[in-house]
Amino acid sequence: MNAHDKSADLGLILDEELVKALPGVLRAVLLSRDGLVVTTSEGVERDLADTMAAAASGLLSLSREGAAFADCSDSPLELTLIQYGDGYLVGMAAGEDTYLVVAASREADVGALSYTAQKTVDRIGRVMGVGARSAADPRS
């Protein structure tokens, strides 16, 4: 399987397990730690994906750095949640040097979203051929 096929498969996973499966989920992007788009859910324009990937990379990096303040320096990053008046951004480690960010409307069930996103991360890890985030790696 070449890299393009793998990216298409990952995009389908985002659509099937998140966007189409959960009410209120708008879109998702899978990105590298350095802020490059790996894949997106269907219909995400390239400029929006690039902007979100760059922003999410910085936000998730800040989230990792905040671990010391919470006495969690040896714990992996599990979830970053940003709540707006009309919706949410949910970000999490998705494997080795990879993150998943999901946008949802206010109607979304954030608990169901975070649970389903973790299950999606596990599936993404299998498709990518790398382990999902590791509890042993606090940098995730």
N, CA, C and O atoms as a GROMACS GRO file, in nm:
protein
  560
    1MET      N    1   0.086  -0.118   0.000
    1MET     CA    2   0.000   0.000   0.000
    1MET      C    3   0.090   0.124   0.000
    1MET      O    4   0.177   0.137   0.086
    2ASN      N    5   0.069   0.215  -0.096
    2ASN     CA    6   0.151   0.335  -0.100
    2ASN      C    7   0.098   0.441  -0.005
    2ASN      O    8  -0.010   0.425   0.053
    3ALA      N    9   0.173   0.549   0.010
    3ALA     CA   10   0.137   0.653   0.108
    3ALA      C   11   0.004   0.719   0.074
    3ALA      O   12  -0.072   0.754   0.164
    4HIS      N   13  -0.025   0.738  -0.055
    4HIS     CA   14  -0.153   0.799  -0.095
    4HIS      C   15  -0.271   0.711  -0.056
    4HIS      O   16  -0.372   0.760  -0.006
    5ASP      N   17  -0.258   0.579  -0.081
    5ASP     CA   18  -0.364   0.486  -0.043
    5ASP      C   19  -0.386   0.486   0.108
    5ASP      O   20  -0.500   0.484   0.155
    6LYS      N   21  -0.277   0.488   0.183
    6LYS     CA   22  -0.287   0.488   0.329
    6LYS      C   23  -0.355   0.615   0.378
    6LYS      O   24  -0.438   0.609   0.469
    7SER      N   25  -0.321   0.729   0.319
    7SER     CA   26  -0.385   0.856   0.356
    7SER      C   27  -0.534   0.853   0.327
    7SER      O   28  -0.614   0.901   0.407
    8ALA      N   29  -0.572   0.797   0.212
    8ALA     CA   30  -0.714   0.787   0.177
    8ALA      C   31  -0.786   0.696   0.276
    8ALA      O   32  -0.898   0.727   0.319
    9ASP      N   33  -0.723   0.585   0.314
    9ASP     CA   34  -0.782   0.494   0.413
    9ASP      C   35  -0.801   0.566   0.547
    9ASP      O   36  -0.904   0.548   0.613
   10LEU      N   37  -0.704   0.645   0.587
   10LEU     CA   38  -0.714   0.718   0.713
   10LEU      C   39  -0.827   0.820   0.708
   10LEU      O   40  -0.899   0.838   0.806
   11GLY      N   41  -0.842   0.888   0.595
   11GLY     CA   42  -0.951   0.983   0.579
   11GLY      C   43  -1.087   0.916   0.590
   11GLY      O   44  -1.180   0.970   0.650
   12LEU      N   45  -1.099   0.797   0.531
   12LEU     CA   46  -1.224   0.720   0.542
   12LEU      C   47  -1.253   0.682   0.686
   12LEU      O   48  -1.368   0.685   0.729
   13ILE      N   49  -1.151   0.648   0.760
   13ILE     CA   50  -1.169   0.615   0.902
   13ILE      C   51  -1.224   0.737   0.976
   13ILE      O   52  -1.317   0.723   1.056
   14LEU      N   53  -1.168   0.855   0.951
   14LEU     CA   54  -1.218   0.976   1.017
   14LEU      C   55  -1.364   1.000   0.984
   14LEU      O   56  -1.443   1.037   1.070
   15ASP      N   57  -1.400   0.979   0.857
   15ASP     CA   58  -1.540   0.998   0.816
   15ASP      C   59  -1.632   0.895   0.881
   15ASP      O   60  -1.734   0.931   0.940
   16GLU      N   61  -1.596   0.768   0.870
   16GLU     CA   62  -1.682   0.660   0.918
   16GLU      C   63  -1.700   0.659   1.069
   16GLU      O   64  -1.811   0.640   1.118
   17GLU      N   65  -1.592   0.680   1.142
   17GLU     CA   66  -1.598   0.662   1.287
   17GLU      C   67  -1.630   0.789   1.364
   17GLU      O   68  -1.674   0.782   1.479
   18LEU      N   69  -1.609   0.904   1.302
   18LEU     CA   70  -1.631   1.030   1.374
   18LEU      C   71  -1.738   1.116   1.307
   18LEU      O   72  -1.845   1.137   1.364
   19VAL      N   73  -1.709   1.166   1.189
   19VAL     CA   74  -1.794   1.266   1.126
   19VAL      C   75  -1.934   1.212   1.096
   19VAL      O   76  -2.033   1.277   1.126
   20LYS      N   77  -1.941   1.096   1.038
   20LYS     CA   78  -2.072   1.039   1.001
   20LYS      C   79  -2.136   0.962   1.117
   20LYS      O   80  -2.257   0.938   1.115
   21ALA      N   81  -2.058   0.925   1.215
   21ALA     CA   82  -2.109   0.839   1.323
   21ALA      C   83  -2.163   0.916   1.442
   21ALA      O   84  -2.251   0.866   1.513
   22LEU      N   85  -2.114   1.036   1.466
   22LEU     CA   86  -2.151   1.110   1.587
   22LEU      C   87  -2.222   1.240   1.554
   22LEU      O   88  -2.169   1.322   1.478
   23PRO      N   89  -2.340   1.261   1.609
   23PRO     CA   90  -2.410   1.388   1.587
   23PRO      C   91  -2.325   1.506   1.636
   23PRO      O   92  -2.266   1.502   1.744
   24GLY      N   93  -2.322   1.610   1.555
   24GLY     CA   94  -2.251   1.732   1.594
   24GLY      C   95  -2.105   1.736   1.554
   24GLY      O   96  -2.044   1.843   1.562
   25VAL      N   97  -2.047   1.625   1.509
   25VAL     CA   98  -1.907   1.628   1.466
   25VAL      C   99  -1.903   1.689   1.326
   25VAL      O  100  -1.974   1.644   1.236
   26LEU      N  101  -1.819   1.791   1.310
   26LEU     CA  102  -1.813   1.866   1.185
   26LEU      C  103  -1.705   1.818   1.091
   26LEU      O  104  -1.728   1.798   0.972
   27ARG      N  105  -1.586   1.799   1.145
   27ARG     CA  106  -1.471   1.763   1.062
   27ARG      C  107  -1.356   1.717   1.150
   27ARG      O  108  -1.357   1.739   1.272
   28ALA      N  109  -1.257   1.654   1.087
   28ALA     CA  110  -1.141   1.606   1.162
   28ALA      C  111  -1.016   1.617   1.076
   28ALA      O  112  -1.023   1.610   0.953
   29VAL      N  113  -0.905   1.635   1.142
   29VAL     CA  114  -0.776   1.638   1.072
   29VAL      C  115  -0.675   1.556   1.153
   29VAL      O  116  -0.669   1.564   1.276
   30LEU      N  117  -0.597   1.478   1.080
   30LEU     CA  118  -0.487   1.404   1.138
   30LEU      C  119  -0.361   1.477   1.096
   30LEU      O  120  -0.341   1.503   0.977
   31LEU      N  121  -0.276   1.510   1.191
   31LEU     CA  122  -0.159   1.591   1.161
   31LEU      C  123  -0.034   1.535   1.225
   31LEU      O  124  -0.041   1.459   1.322
   32SER      N  125   0.079   1.573   1.172
   32SER     CA  126   0.207   1.535   1.231
   32SER      C  127   0.241   1.633   1.344
   32SER      O  128   0.186   1.743   1.350
   33ARG      N  129   0.330   1.592   1.430
   33ARG     CA  130   0.369   1.675   1.544
   33ARG      C  131   0.420   1.812   1.498
   33ARG      O  132   0.404   1.911   1.568
   34ASP      N  133   0.482   1.816   1.380
   34ASP     CA  134   0.536   1.943   1.332
   34ASP      C  135   0.435   2.026   1.253
   34ASP      O  136   0.472   2.125   1.190
   35GLY      N  137   0.307   1.985   1.255
   35GLY     CA  138   0.201   2.068   1.200
   35GLY      C  139   0.168   2.047   1.054
   35GLY      O  140   0.107   2.134   0.992
   36LEU      N  141   0.205   1.933   0.998
   36LEU     CA  142   0.172   1.903   0.860
   36LEU      C  143   0.049   1.812   0.854
   36LEU      O  144   0.034   1.722   0.937
   37VAL      N  145  -0.037   1.835   0.757
   37VAL     CA  146  -0.157   1.754   0.741
   37VAL      C  147  -0.119   1.615   0.692
   37VAL      O  148  -0.047   1.600   0.594
   38VAL      N  149  -0.168   1.513   0.762
   38VAL     CA  150  -0.155   1.374   0.717
   38VAL      C  151  -0.276   1.338   0.633
   38VAL      O  152  -0.263   1.286   0.522
   39THR      N  153  -0.395   1.366   0.686
   39THR     CA  154  -0.520   1.347   0.612
   39THR      C  155  -0.631   1.423   0.684
   39THR      O  156  -0.614   1.469   0.797
   40THR      N  157  -0.744   1.433   0.617
   40THR     CA  158  -0.861   1.501   0.676
   40THR      C  159  -0.985   1.419   0.648
   40THR      O  160  -0.985   1.326   0.568
   41SER      N  161  -1.091   1.455   0.717
   41SER     CA  162  -1.221   1.400   0.683
   41SER      C  163  -1.265   1.464   0.551
   41SER      O  164  -1.204   1.560   0.504
   42GLU      N  165  -1.369   1.408   0.493
   42GLU     CA  166  -1.418   1.454   0.364
   42GLU      C  167  -1.462   1.600   0.366
   42GLU      O  168  -1.525   1.646   0.462
   43GLY      N  169  -1.428   1.672   0.260
   43GLY     CA  170  -1.478   1.808   0.243
   43GLY      C  171  -1.399   1.917   0.312
   43GLY      O  172  -1.439   2.034   0.307
   44VAL      N  173  -1.288   1.884   0.377
   44VAL     CA  174  -1.209   1.988   0.443
   44VAL      C  175  -1.115   2.049   0.339
   44VAL      O  176  -1.031   1.980   0.281
   45GLU      N  177  -1.130   2.178   0.315
   45GLU     CA  178  -1.046   2.247   0.218
   45GLU      C  179  -0.901   2.250   0.266
   45GLU      O  180  -0.873   2.257   0.385
   46ARG      N  181  -0.810   2.246   0.170
   46ARG     CA  182  -0.667   2.236   0.200
   46ARG      C  183  -0.619   2.353   0.288
   46ARG      O  184  -0.544   2.331   0.384
   47ASP      N  185  -0.661   2.476   0.257
   47ASP     CA  186  -0.616   2.591   0.337
   47ASP      C  187  -0.663   2.580   0.482
   47ASP      O  188  -0.588   2.610   0.574
   48LEU      N  189  -0.788   2.538   0.501
   48LEU     CA  190  -0.840   2.521   0.636
   48LEU      C  191  -0.765   2.409   0.710
   48LEU      O  192  -0.732   2.423   0.827
   49ALA      N  193  -0.738   2.301   0.639
   49ALA     CA  194  -0.664   2.190   0.700
   49ALA      C  195  -0.523   2.232   0.740
   49ALA      O  196  -0.477   2.200   0.849
   50ASP      N  197  -0.455   2.305   0.652
   50ASP     CA  198  -0.320   2.352   0.683
   50ASP      C  199  -0.319   2.446   0.803
   50ASP      O  200  -0.233   2.437   0.890
   51THR      N  201  -0.416   2.537   0.806
   51THR     CA  202  -0.425   2.632   0.918
   51THR      C  203  -0.452   2.558   1.048
   51THR      O  204  -0.389   2.587   1.150
   52MET      N  205  -0.545   2.464   1.046
   52MET     CA  206  -0.579   2.390   1.167
   52MET      C  207  -0.461   2.304   1.212
   52MET      O  208  -0.434   2.296   1.332
   53ALA      N  209  -0.393   2.241   1.120
   53ALA     CA  210  -0.278   2.157   1.156
   53ALA      C  211  -0.169   2.239   1.223
   53ALA      O  212  -0.111   2.196   1.323
   54ALA      N  213  -0.140   2.356   1.170
   54ALA     CA  214  -0.038   2.442   1.230
   54ALA      C  215  -0.081   2.489   1.368
   54ALA      O  216  -0.002   2.486   1.463
   55ALA      N  217  -0.207   2.532   1.380
   55ALA     CA  218  -0.257   2.579   1.511
   55ALA      C  219  -0.261   2.465   1.612
   55ALA      O  220  -0.220   2.482   1.726
   56ALA      N  221  -0.310   2.350   1.570
   56ALA     CA  222  -0.322   2.235   1.661
   56ALA      C  223  -0.186   2.187   1.708
   56ALA      O  224  -0.171   2.148   1.824
   57SER      N  225  -0.088   2.189   1.621
   57SER     CA  226   0.047   2.149   1.661
   57SER      C  227   0.096   2.236   1.776
   57SER      O  228   0.152   2.186   1.874
   58GLY      N  229   0.074   2.366   1.764
   58GLY     CA  230   0.114   2.458   1.871
   58GLY      C  231   0.034   2.437   1.998
   58GLY      O  232   0.089   2.435   2.108
   59LEU      N  233  -0.099   2.422   1.984
   59LEU     CA  234  -0.184   2.402   2.101
   59LEU      C  235  -0.149   2.273   2.176
   59LEU      O  236  -0.143   2.272   2.299
   60LEU      N  237  -0.127   2.168   2.102
   60LEU     CA  238  -0.096   2.041   2.166
   60LEU      C  239   0.043   2.042   2.227
   60LEU      O  240   0.067   1.977   2.329
   61SER      N  241   0.134   2.115   2.167
   61SER     CA  242   0.267   2.132   2.226
   61SER      C  243   0.256   2.207   2.359
   61SER      O  244   0.319   2.169   2.458
   62LEU      N  245   0.175   2.313   2.362
   62LEU     CA  246   0.152   2.386   2.487
   62LEU      C  247   0.087   2.297   2.591
   62LEU      O  248   0.120   2.305   2.710
   63SER      N  249  -0.005   2.213   2.548
   63SER     CA  250  -0.070   2.121   2.641
   63SER      C  251   0.030   2.025   2.704
   63SER      O  252   0.024   1.998   2.824
   64ARG      N  253   0.123   1.975   2.625
   64ARG     CA  254   0.227   1.886   2.678
   64ARG      C  255   0.313   1.961   2.780
   64ARG      O  256   0.348   1.907   2.884
   65GLU      N  257   0.347   2.086   2.748
   65GLU     CA  258   0.434   2.164   2.837
   65GLU      C  259   0.365   2.197   2.969
   65GLU      O  260   0.432   2.216   3.070
   66GLY      N  261   0.232   2.204   2.970
   66GLY     CA  262   0.158   2.233   3.092
   66GLY      C  263   0.153   2.118   3.190
   66GLY      O  264   0.105   2.135   3.302
   67ALA      N  265   0.202   2.001   3.151
   67ALA     CA  266   0.196   1.882   3.237
   67ALA      C  267   0.267   1.904   3.370
   67ALA      O  268   0.219   1.857   3.473
   68ALA      N  269   0.378   1.974   3.370
   68ALA     CA  270   0.452   1.996   3.495
   68ALA      C  271   0.368   2.076   3.595
   68ALA      O  272   0.372   2.048   3.715
   69PHE      N  273   0.293   2.172   3.546
   69PHE     CA  274   0.209   2.254   3.632
   69PHE      C  275   0.101   2.170   3.701
   69PHE      O  276   0.059   2.201   3.812
   70ALA      N  277   0.058   2.064   3.634
   70ALA     CA  278  -0.045   1.976   3.688
   70ALA      C  279   0.015   1.852   3.757
   70ALA      O  280  -0.057   1.756   3.785
   71ASP      N  281   0.146   1.856   3.784
   71ASP     CA  282   0.216   1.741   3.843
   71ASP      C  283   0.195   1.614   3.761
   71ASP      O  284   0.176   1.506   3.816
   72CYS      N  285   0.200   1.630   3.629
   72CYS     CA  286   0.177   1.517   3.538
   72CYS      C  287   0.291   1.503   3.436
   72CYS      O  288   0.268   1.458   3.323
   73SER      N  289   0.411   1.541   3.474
   73SER     CA  290   0.523   1.540   3.380
   73SER      C  291   0.550   1.403   3.320
   73SER      O  292   0.597   1.394   3.206
   74ASP      N  293   0.520   1.298   3.393
   74ASP     CA  294   0.546   1.163   3.344
   74ASP      C  295   0.423   1.098   3.282
   74ASP      O  296   0.423   0.978   3.253
   75SER      N  297   0.320   1.176   3.260
   75SER     CA  298   0.196   1.123   3.203
   75SER      C  299   0.184   1.163   3.056
   75SER      O  300   0.228   1.272   3.018
   76PRO      N  301   0.126   1.076   2.974
   76PRO     CA  302   0.106   1.114   2.833
   76PRO      C  303  -0.008   1.215   2.819
   76PRO      O  304  -0.098   1.221   2.902
   77LEU      N  305  -0.001   1.291   2.714
   77LEU     CA  306  -0.111   1.381   2.679
   77LEU      C  307  -0.228   1.295   2.633
   77LEU      O  308  -0.213   1.215   2.540
   78GLU      N  309  -0.342   1.310   2.696
   78GLU     CA  310  -0.458   1.230   2.658
   78GLU      C  311  -0.561   1.310   2.581
   78GLU      O  312  -0.619   1.261   2.484
   79LEU      N  313  -0.586   1.433   2.623
   79LEU     CA  314  -0.692   1.509   2.560
   79LEU      C  315  -0.673   1.657   2.586
   79LEU      O  316  -0.642   1.699   2.698
   80THR      N  317  -0.691   1.736   2.483
   80THR     CA  318  -0.697   1.880   2.495
   80THR      C  319  -0.834   1.923   2.444
   80THR      O  320  -0.872   1.889   2.331
   81LEU      N  321  -0.907   1.995   2.525
   81LEU     CA  322  -1.042   2.038   2.489
   81LEU      C  323  -1.048   2.190   2.492
   81LEU      O  324  -1.010   2.253   2.590
   82ILE      N  325  -1.096   2.247   2.383
   82ILE     CA  326  -1.121   2.390   2.376
   82ILE      C  327  -1.270   2.406   2.352
   82ILE      O  328  -1.326   2.351   2.257
   83GLN      N  329  -1.333   2.483   2.439
   83GLN     CA  330  -1.477   2.505   2.427
   83GLN      C  331  -1.502   2.649   2.385
   83GLN      O  332  -1.451   2.743   2.446
   84TYR      N  333  -1.581   2.664   2.279
   84TYR     CA  334  -1.625   2.793   2.231
   84TYR      C  335  -1.773   2.808   2.264
   84TYR      O  336  -1.835   2.713   2.311
   85GLY      N  337  -1.829   2.922   2.241
   85GLY     CA  338  -1.971   2.941   2.264
   85GLY      C  339  -2.058   2.848   2.181
   85GLY      O  340  -2.165   2.806   2.225
   86ASP      N  341  -2.012   2.816   2.061
   86ASP     CA  342  -2.092   2.734   1.970
   86ASP      C  343  -2.032   2.598   1.937
   86ASP      O  344  -2.084   2.527   1.852
   87GLY      N  345  -1.923   2.559   2.004
   87GLY     CA  346  -1.866   2.430   1.970
   87GLY      C  347  -1.737   2.399   2.041
   87GLY      O  348  -1.699   2.465   2.138
   88TYR      N  349  -1.669   2.297   1.989
   88TYR     CA  350  -1.551   2.243   2.056
   88TYR      C  351  -1.443   2.206   1.955
   88TYR      O  352  -1.471   2.179   1.838
   89LEU      N  353  -1.321   2.205   2.004
   89LEU     CA  354  -1.209   2.138   1.938
   89LEU      C  355  -1.157   2.036   2.039
   89LEU      O  356  -1.134   2.068   2.155
   90VAL      N  357  -1.140   1.914   1.993
   90VAL     CA  358  -1.086   1.808   2.077
   90VAL      C  359  -0.960   1.758   2.009
   90VAL      O  360  -0.963   1.719   1.892
   91GLY      N  361  -0.848   1.760   2.081
   91GLY     CA  362  -0.721   1.714   2.027
   91GLY      C  363  -0.661   1.607   2.114
   91GLY      O  364  -0.674   1.611   2.237
   92MET      N  365  -0.593   1.511   2.051
   92MET     CA  366  -0.527   1.405   2.127
   92MET      C  367  -0.414   1.345   2.046
   92MET      O  368  -0.411   1.355   1.923
   93ALA      N  369  -0.321   1.283   2.116
   93ALA     CA  370  -0.214   1.212   2.049
   93ALA      C  371  -0.276   1.094   1.975
   93ALA      O  372  -0.367   1.029   2.025
   94ALA      N  373  -0.225   1.068   1.854
   94ALA     CA  374  -0.283   0.962   1.771
   94ALA      C  375  -0.180   0.860   1.728
   94ALA      O  376  -0.206   0.781   1.638
   95GLY      N  377  -0.067   0.860   1.790
   95GLY     CA  378   0.038   0.766   1.754
   95GLY      C  379   0.171   0.837   1.765
   95GLY      O  380   0.182   0.946   1.821
   96GLU      N  381   0.270   0.773   1.711
   96GLU     CA  382   0.404   0.826   1.718
   96GLU      C  383   0.413   0.956   1.636
   96GLU      O  384   0.405   0.953   1.514
   97ASP      N  385   0.428   1.068   1.706
   97ASP     CA  386   0.442   1.200   1.642
   97ASP      C  387   0.321   1.240   1.556
   97ASP      O  388   0.336   1.310   1.456
   98THR      N  389   0.202   1.195   1.594
   98THR     CA  390   0.080   1.223   1.520
   98THR      C  391  -0.030   1.265   1.615
   98THR      O  392  -0.039   1.214   1.727
   99TYR      N  393  -0.115   1.359   1.571
   99TYR     CA  394  -0.227   1.406   1.652
   99TYR      C  395  -0.356   1.401   1.571
   99TYR      O  396  -0.356   1.409   1.448
  100LEU      N  397  -0.466   1.388   1.642
  100LEU     CA  398  -0.599   1.395   1.585
  100LEU      C  399  -0.669   1.515   1.646
  100LEU      O  400  -0.667   1.534   1.768
  101VAL      N  401  -0.731   1.598   1.561
  101VAL     CA  402  -0.811   1.710   1.608
  101VAL      C  403  -0.948   1.700   1.543
  101VAL      O  404  -0.961   1.682   1.422
  102VAL      N  405  -1.051   1.712   1.626
  102VAL     CA  406  -1.189   1.700   1.581
  102VAL      C  407  -1.264   1.827   1.618
  102VAL      O  408  -1.253   1.875   1.732
  103ALA      N  409  -1.339   1.882   1.524
  103ALA     CA  410  -1.425   1.998   1.549
  103ALA      C  411  -1.568   1.950   1.562
  103ALA      O  412  -1.613   1.865   1.485
  104ALA      N  413  -1.638   2.004   1.659
  104ALA     CA  414  -1.776   1.963   1.682
  104ALA      C  415  -1.861   2.084   1.721
  104ALA      O  416  -1.811   2.182   1.778
  105SER      N  417  -1.989   2.076   1.690
  105SER     CA  418  -2.083   2.181   1.730
  105SER      C  419  -2.118   2.164   1.877
  105SER      O  420  -2.082   2.065   1.941
  106ARG      N  421  -2.189   2.260   1.929
  106ARG     CA  422  -2.230   2.258   2.070
  106ARG      C  423  -2.321   2.140   2.102
  106ARG      O  424  -2.329   2.097   2.217
  107GLU      N  425  -2.390   2.086   2.000
  107GLU     CA  426  -2.482   1.974   2.019
  107GLU      C  427  -2.410   1.841   2.041
  107GLU      O  428  -2.472   1.743   2.083
  108ALA      N  429  -2.282   1.836   2.014
  108ALA     CA  430  -2.206   1.711   2.027
  108ALA      C  431  -2.196   1.669   2.174
  108ALA      O  432  -2.188   1.754   2.263
  109ASP      N  433  -2.195   1.540   2.197
  109ASP     CA  434  -2.171   1.483   2.329
  109ASP      C  435  -2.019   1.468   2.343
  109ASP      O  436  -1.961   1.376   2.285
  110VAL      N  437  -1.957   1.555   2.420
  110VAL     CA  438  -1.811   1.557   2.428
  110VAL      C  439  -1.756   1.428   2.488
  110VAL      O  440  -1.649   1.383   2.447
  111GLY      N  441  -1.827   1.368   2.581
  111GLY     CA  442  -1.784   1.242   2.638
  111GLY      C  443  -1.781   1.131   2.533
  111GLY      O  444  -1.683   1.058   2.523
  112ALA      N  445  -1.888   1.120   2.456
  112ALA     CA  446  -1.894   1.020   2.349
  112ALA      C  447  -1.789   1.050   2.243
  112ALA      O  448  -1.727   0.958   2.189
  113LEU      N  449  -1.769   1.178   2.214
  113LEU     CA  450  -1.669   1.216   2.115
  113LEU      C  451  -1.529   1.176   2.160
  113LEU      O  452  -1.454   1.119   2.081
  114SER      N  453  -1.492   1.205   2.284
  114SER     CA  454  -1.357   1.172   2.329
  114SER      C  455  -1.336   1.020   2.333
  114SER      O  456  -1.228   0.972   2.299
  115TYR      N  457  -1.439   0.945   2.375
  115TYR     CA  458  -1.430   0.799   2.377
  115TYR      C  459  -1.413   0.744   2.235
  115TYR      O  460  -1.326   0.661   2.209
  116THR      N  461  -1.497   0.791   2.143
  116THR     CA  462  -1.492   0.743   2.006
  116THR      C  463  -1.363   0.786   1.938
  116THR      O  464  -1.307   0.710   1.858
  117ALA      N  465  -1.316   0.905   1.968
  117ALA     CA  466  -1.189   0.951   1.911
  117ALA      C  467  -1.075   0.861   1.955
  117ALA      O  468  -0.986   0.833   1.875
  118GLN      N  469  -1.075   0.816   2.080
  118GLN     CA  470  -0.970   0.726   2.126
  118GLN      C  471  -0.976   0.593   2.051
  118GLN      O  472  -0.873   0.538   2.013
  119LYS      N  473  -1.096   0.542   2.030
  119LYS     CA  474  -1.111   0.417   1.953
  119LYS      C  475  -1.064   0.439   1.809
  119LYS      O  476  -1.003   0.350   1.749
  120THR      N  477  -1.091   0.556   1.754
  120THR     CA  478  -1.046   0.590   1.619
  120THR      C  479  -0.894   0.596   1.614
  120THR      O  480  -0.832   0.550   1.518
  121VAL      N  481  -0.834   0.654   1.716
  121VAL     CA  482  -0.688   0.662   1.725
  121VAL      C  483  -0.628   0.521   1.724
  121VAL      O  484  -0.526   0.497   1.659
  122ASP      N  485  -0.689   0.429   1.795
  122ASP     CA  486  -0.639   0.291   1.797
  122ASP      C  487  -0.642   0.231   1.656
  122ASP      O  488  -0.547   0.166   1.614
  123ARG      N  489  -0.750   0.254   1.585
  123ARG     CA  490  -0.762   0.202   1.448
  123ARG      C  491  -0.663   0.269   1.354
  123ARG      O  492  -0.603   0.202   1.270
  124ILE      N  493  -0.646   0.399   1.368
  124ILE     CA  494  -0.548   0.472   1.287
  124ILE      C  495  -0.408   0.415   1.308
  124ILE      O  496  -0.333   0.397   1.212
  125GLY      N  497  -0.375   0.387   1.433
  125GLY     CA  498  -0.244   0.330   1.464
  125GLY      C  499  -0.221   0.197   1.393
  125GLY      O  500  -0.111   0.170   1.345
  126ARG      N  501  -0.324   0.114   1.386
  126ARG     CA  502  -0.312  -0.014   1.316
  126ARG      C  503  -0.291   0.006   1.166
  126ARG      O  504  -0.210  -0.064   1.105
  127VAL      N  505  -0.364   0.101   1.107
  127VAL     CA  506  -0.351   0.126   0.963
  127VAL      C  507  -0.214   0.186   0.932
  127VAL      O  508  -0.152   0.152   0.831
  128MET      N  509  -0.167   0.276   1.018
  128MET     CA  510  -0.038   0.341   0.995
  128MET      C  511   0.079   0.247   1.023
  128MET      O  512   0.192   0.274   0.983
  129GLY      N  513   0.051   0.137   1.093
  129GLY     CA  514   0.157   0.043   1.125
  129GLY      C  515   0.241   0.088   1.242
  129GLY      O  516   0.353   0.040   1.261
  130VAL      N  517   0.188   0.180   1.322
  130VAL     CA  518   0.256   0.223   1.445
  130VAL      C  519   0.158   0.207   1.559
  130VAL      O  520   0.037   0.204   1.539
  131GLY      N  521   0.212   0.196   1.677
  131GLY     CA  522   0.126   0.183   1.793
  131GLY      C  523   0.051   0.311   1.820
  131GLY      O  524   0.099   0.420   1.790
  132ALA      N  525  -0.067   0.297   1.875
  132ALA     CA  526  -0.140   0.415   1.921
  132ALA      C  527  -0.060   0.476   2.034
  132ALA      O  528   0.041   0.420   2.077
  133ARG      N  529  -0.105   0.590   2.082
  133ARG     CA  530  -0.028   0.659   2.185
  133ARG      C  531   0.004   0.564   2.299
  133ARG      O  532  -0.076   0.479   2.336
  134SER      N  533   0.121   0.581   2.352
  134SER     CA  534   0.170   0.492   2.457
  134SER      C  535   0.165   0.560   2.591
  134SER      O  536   0.206   0.675   2.605
  135ALA      N  537   0.116   0.489   2.690
  135ALA     CA  538   0.111   0.543   2.825
  135ALA      C  539   0.252   0.565   2.877
  135ALA      O  540   0.271   0.643   2.971
  136ALA      N  541   0.350   0.497   2.820
  136ALA     CA  542   0.488   0.511   2.866
  136ALA      C  543   0.556   0.635   2.810
  136ALA      O  544   0.666   0.669   2.854
  137ASP      N  545   0.494   0.702   2.713
  137ASP     CA  546   0.558   0.816   2.647
  137ASP      C  547   0.488   0.946   2.685
  137ASP      O  548   0.384   0.978   2.628
  138PRO      N  549   0.543   1.021   2.782
  138PRO     CA  550   0.478   1.144   2.823
  138PRO      C  551   0.479   1.252   2.716
  138PRO      O  552   0.406   1.350   2.728
  139ARG      N  553   0.558   1.237   2.613
  139ARG     CA  554   0.563   1.338   2.506
  139ARG      C  555   0.444   1.325   2.412
  139ARG      O  556   0.417   1.418   2.336
  140SER      N  557   0.374   1.214   2.414
  140SER     CA  558   0.260   1.194   2.323
  140SER      C  559   0.149   1.289   2.352
  140SER      O  560   0.046   1.286   2.285
   0.00000   0.00000   0.00000
